[in-house]
Short mmCIF file of C-alpha atoms in Angstrom, two decimals:
data_model
loop_
_atom_site.label_atom_id
_atom_site.label_comp_id
_atom_site.label_asym_id
_atom_site.label_seq_id
_atom_site.Cartn_x
_atom_site.Cartn_y
_atom_site.Cartn_z
CA ARG A 37 58.62 0.93 -43.86
CA ALA A 38 62.33 1.60 -44.46
CA GLN A 39 62.29 3.06 -41.05
CA ARG A 40 60.82 0.07 -39.36
CA PHE A 41 63.13 -2.07 -41.05
CA GLN A 42 65.80 -0.65 -39.83
CA LEU A 43 64.79 0.04 -36.24
CA ALA A 44 63.74 -3.71 -36.12
CA THR A 45 67.19 -4.66 -37.44
CA LEU A 46 68.77 -2.35 -35.09
CA GLU A 47 66.70 -4.15 -32.09
CA LEU A 48 68.24 -7.30 -33.20
CA VAL A 49 71.79 -6.40 -33.90
CA LEU A 50 71.57 -4.88 -30.04
CA ALA A 51 69.93 -8.31 -28.69
CA ASP A 52 72.73 -10.42 -30.10
CA ARG A 53 69.41 -12.41 -32.46
CA VAL A 54 70.68 -11.55 -35.75
CA PRO A 55 70.11 -14.81 -38.10
CA GLU A 56 72.79 -14.85 -40.47
CA SER A 57 70.38 -14.63 -43.43
CA PHE A 58 66.25 -14.36 -43.45
CA ILE A 59 63.64 -13.24 -45.85
CA CYS A 60 61.71 -10.57 -44.12
CA PHE A 61 60.49 -9.28 -41.20
CA GLY A 62 57.00 -10.55 -40.50
CA ARG A 63 54.07 -10.98 -38.44
CA VAL A 64 51.38 -13.64 -37.55
CA THR A 65 47.75 -12.81 -39.08
CA HIS A 66 45.67 -15.78 -36.73
CA ASP A 67 45.35 -16.61 -33.52
CA ASP A 68 46.14 -19.97 -31.96
CA VAL A 69 48.91 -20.71 -34.80
CA LYS A 70 50.85 -23.77 -34.47
CA VAL A 71 54.89 -23.60 -34.37
CA ARG A 72 56.06 -27.03 -35.02
CA ALA A 73 59.58 -28.38 -35.12
CA GLY A 74 59.20 -29.30 -39.34
CA PRO A 75 57.82 -28.28 -42.35
CA SER A 76 54.89 -30.76 -41.77
CA PRO A 77 51.53 -31.19 -39.50
CA ARG A 78 52.76 -34.17 -38.16
CA ALA A 79 56.16 -32.59 -36.98
CA GLU A 80 56.13 -32.09 -33.13
CA LEU A 81 53.63 -28.93 -31.75
CA LEU A 82 56.21 -26.72 -30.01
CA ARG A 83 53.64 -23.98 -28.73
CA THR A 84 51.31 -22.00 -30.98
CA ALA A 85 51.51 -18.13 -31.89
CA GLY A 86 48.53 -15.39 -31.39
CA ALA A 87 48.08 -13.11 -34.04
CA GLY A 88 50.25 -9.94 -33.82
CA LEU A 89 53.30 -11.28 -32.88
CA ASP A 90 56.25 -10.18 -34.82
CA VAL A 91 58.48 -12.89 -36.44
CA ILE A 92 61.55 -13.10 -38.57
CA VAL A 93 61.19 -15.35 -41.65
CA MET A 94 64.23 -17.20 -41.99
CA GLU A 95 63.29 -19.86 -44.85
CA SER A 96 60.41 -21.56 -46.74
CA SER A 97 59.83 -24.71 -47.68
CA GLY A 98 56.65 -25.76 -50.23
CA ASN A 99 53.76 -24.40 -47.73
CA TRP A 100 55.75 -23.77 -44.85
CA LEU A 101 57.84 -20.73 -43.14
CA ARG A 102 60.30 -21.14 -40.66
CA VAL A 103 60.64 -18.38 -38.50
CA GLN A 104 62.04 -16.83 -35.63
CA LEU A 105 60.43 -15.79 -32.72
CA PRO A 106 60.79 -12.67 -29.95
CA ASP A 107 62.76 -14.92 -27.42
CA GLY A 108 65.08 -15.97 -30.21
CA SER A 109 63.44 -19.51 -30.61
CA SER A 110 62.55 -20.81 -34.12
CA GLY A 111 59.75 -23.26 -35.66
CA TRP A 112 57.91 -23.90 -39.19
CA VAL A 113 54.23 -22.34 -39.39
CA PHE A 114 52.01 -22.25 -42.68
CA LYS A 115 52.71 -19.90 -44.76
CA ASP A 116 48.73 -18.54 -44.84
CA TYR A 117 49.29 -17.45 -41.15
CA VAL A 118 52.07 -15.20 -41.44
CA ARG A 119 52.54 -11.77 -43.64
CA CYS A 120 55.83 -10.46 -44.55
CA GLU A 121 55.67 -6.65 -43.30
CA LEU A 122 59.24 -5.69 -44.36
CA SER A 123 62.29 -6.97 -46.23
CA GLY A 124 65.83 -6.25 -46.32
#
């Protein structure tokens, strides 16, 4: 686990996509997970994410997590659909 965390961090550094702070590296656990502009089911839908997608959990607010996606974009997902895999 520690080695995977180090490799994931190195990939972010090389791609110049390191967030200032984050909670953990995570993975989306379900298909068609809605990624929203804010921590609410009424917030604008930005896109959907599929099971197995690696994300960086950047912050939490109630039942919502703000995640950074592999392309560098970010959005909010319901916490039950993301599992922290590696924390720093």
